[in-house]
Coordinates of C-alpha atoms in Angstrom, one line a residue:
M190 CA 77.6 86.1 -27.4
K191 CA 77.5 85.9 -23.6
K192 CA 79.6 87.4 -21.9
E193 CA 81.1 84.4 -19.7
L194 CA 81.9 83.1 -22.8
I195 CA 84.1 85.8 -23.9
E196 CA 85.7 85.4 -20.6
R197 CA 86.5 82.1 -21.0
L198 CA 88.1 82.3 -24.5
R199 CA 89.9 85.1 -23.5
K200 CA 91.3 83.4 -20.7
F201 CA 92.3 80.4 -22.6
L202 CA 93.6 82.4 -25.8
T203 CA 95.6 84.8 -24.1
A204 CA 97.2 81.7 -22.1
H205 CA 98.0 80.4 -25.0
D206 CA 99.1 83.6 -26.6
M207 CA 96.4 82.8 -30.0
I208 CA 95.0 86.4 -30.1
G209 CA 94.7 87.7 -33.3
T210 CA 94.7 91.5 -34.4
P211 CA 91.1 92.8 -33.1
A212 CA 89.2 94.0 -35.9
S213 CA 88.1 97.7 -35.6
D214 CA 84.5 99.1 -36.5
D215 CA 86.1 101.0 -39.8
Q216 CA 87.1 97.6 -41.2
I217 CA 84.2 95.8 -40.2
L218 CA 82.0 98.2 -42.1
C219 CA 84.1 97.7 -45.3
A220 CA 85.0 93.9 -45.2
E221 CA 80.6 94.1 -45.3
Q222 CA 80.3 96.3 -47.9
E223 CA 82.7 94.6 -49.6
L224 CA 81.3 91.2 -49.4
G225 CA 77.6 92.6 -49.6
V226 CA 76.4 90.9 -46.5
K227 CA 75.8 92.0 -43.0
F228 CA 78.0 89.9 -40.2
S229 CA 76.1 88.3 -37.4
S230 CA 76.5 90.1 -34.1
D231 CA 78.1 87.0 -32.4
Y232 CA 80.6 87.2 -35.4
I233 CA 81.4 90.5 -34.8
D234 CA 81.8 90.4 -30.9
F235 CA 84.0 87.6 -31.6
I236 CA 86.4 89.5 -34.1
K237 CA 86.2 92.3 -31.9
S238 CA 87.7 90.6 -29.1
F239 CA 89.9 88.2 -30.7
G240 CA 90.3 88.9 -34.3
T241 CA 91.3 85.6 -35.7
A242 CA 91.4 83.1 -33.4
Y243 CA 90.8 79.7 -32.1
A244 CA 87.2 78.4 -30.9
G245 CA 87.2 75.3 -31.8
M246 CA 87.9 75.8 -35.3
M247 CA 89.9 78.6 -36.8
I248 CA 87.8 81.1 -36.8
N249 CA 88.9 83.6 -39.9
A250 CA 88.4 87.3 -39.3
L251 CA 89.9 90.6 -41.0
D252 CA 93.7 89.8 -39.9
G253 CA 96.3 86.9 -41.3
N254 CA 96.8 85.2 -44.8
E255 CA 93.0 83.5 -43.9
N256 CA 90.7 86.4 -43.8
V257 CA 87.2 86.5 -44.1
V258 CA 87.2 88.4 -46.9
D259 CA 89.9 86.8 -49.2
E260 CA 88.1 82.9 -48.4
T261 CA 84.5 84.1 -49.3
K262 CA 85.5 85.8 -52.3
S263 CA 87.6 82.8 -53.0
L264 CA 84.9 80.6 -52.3
R265 CA 82.7 83.2 -54.7
E266 CA 84.9 82.5 -57.7
V267 CA 84.3 79.5 -57.7
H268 CA 80.6 78.5 -56.6
P269 CA 78.9 82.1 -57.8
E270 CA 75.7 81.1 -56.6
V271 CA 76.9 81.8 -52.9
T272 CA 76.3 84.9 -52.5
D273 CA 74.3 85.0 -49.0
T274 CA 77.4 84.0 -47.0
Y275 CA 80.9 84.3 -45.4
V276 CA 83.2 82.0 -44.9
I277 CA 84.3 81.9 -41.6
S278 CA 86.9 78.7 -41.7
D279 CA 86.6 75.3 -42.7
D280 CA 86.8 72.0 -41.4
G281 CA 90.1 70.5 -42.9
S282 CA 89.0 68.9 -45.7
G283 CA 88.2 71.7 -48.1
N284 CA 84.8 72.6 -46.6
P285 CA 84.2 76.1 -45.7
I286 CA 82.2 77.0 -42.8
M287 CA 80.3 79.8 -43.3
I288 CA 77.5 82.1 -41.2
N289 CA 74.4 82.8 -43.2
S290 CA 71.8 85.8 -43.4
K291 CA 70.1 84.3 -40.6
G292 CA 73.2 84.0 -38.8
E293 CA 72.8 80.1 -39.1
I294 CA 76.9 78.1 -39.2
E295 CA 76.6 76.4 -42.5
I296 CA 78.9 73.9 -44.2
Y297 CA 79.3 73.7 -48.0
Y298 CA 80.4 70.3 -49.2
H299 CA 81.9 71.1 -52.4
D300 CA 82.5 67.7 -53.4
S301 CA 78.8 66.6 -53.4
D302 CA 76.6 68.6 -55.8
A303 CA 77.7 72.0 -53.5
E304 CA 75.2 71.0 -50.3
R305 CA 74.5 72.8 -47.8
E306 CA 73.9 71.6 -44.2
I307 CA 73.0 73.8 -41.1
I308 CA 75.6 72.9 -38.5
A309 CA 74.6 75.2 -35.4
L310 CA 72.0 78.0 -35.4
S311 CA 74.4 80.9 -34.4
L312 CA 78.5 81.1 -33.6
E313 CA 77.8 81.3 -30.5
Q314 CA 76.0 78.0 -30.0
Y315 CA 78.8 76.3 -32.1
I316 CA 81.7 77.5 -29.7
E317 CA 80.0 76.1 -26.8
D318 CA 79.4 72.8 -28.8
N319 CA 82.7 72.6 -30.2
F320 CA 85.2 75.2 -28.2
H321 CA 87.5 73.0 -25.7
E322 CA 90.5 74.3 -23.3
W323 CA 93.4 71.9 -23.4

C-alpha cells in the first residue's frame, strides 16, 4: 500500500482515536493457515498498521468481535462453496465484502443466488475510492 495512503489513514485514525490492535506476523500466519488463504500485501499492510479500523468502511483484522477469521468461517458455514476469499467487511445490508486470491475486492450478494461482483482491483484502490476524512 502506498506510504502516502498509510500516512493519510494514520493521521485520520489517530485524530479520532480509531486505531485497533495492529496484527503481528505470527497472528497473520496463523490466520492464513486457519483459513487456507494468503492475505494480499495491501491487507497485510493495513492490519499491521491499524488492526480493525475505518477506511471508507470498517475493515476487520484479527482483533475485536468482528474479525476476519470468525467472519470468514461464518460465511463458509452457510456458503461452503466460498473457499478462495476472506471476509474483511460487509456492506451494511449483510453482504460480505471479501478479498479473493487475486487481491481483488468482491461483494457477495447472499440473497441473490450467491452472486459475486468485483468492486475494486485491490484494497488500496477501494480505500482510495471510498475513504473520505470528516
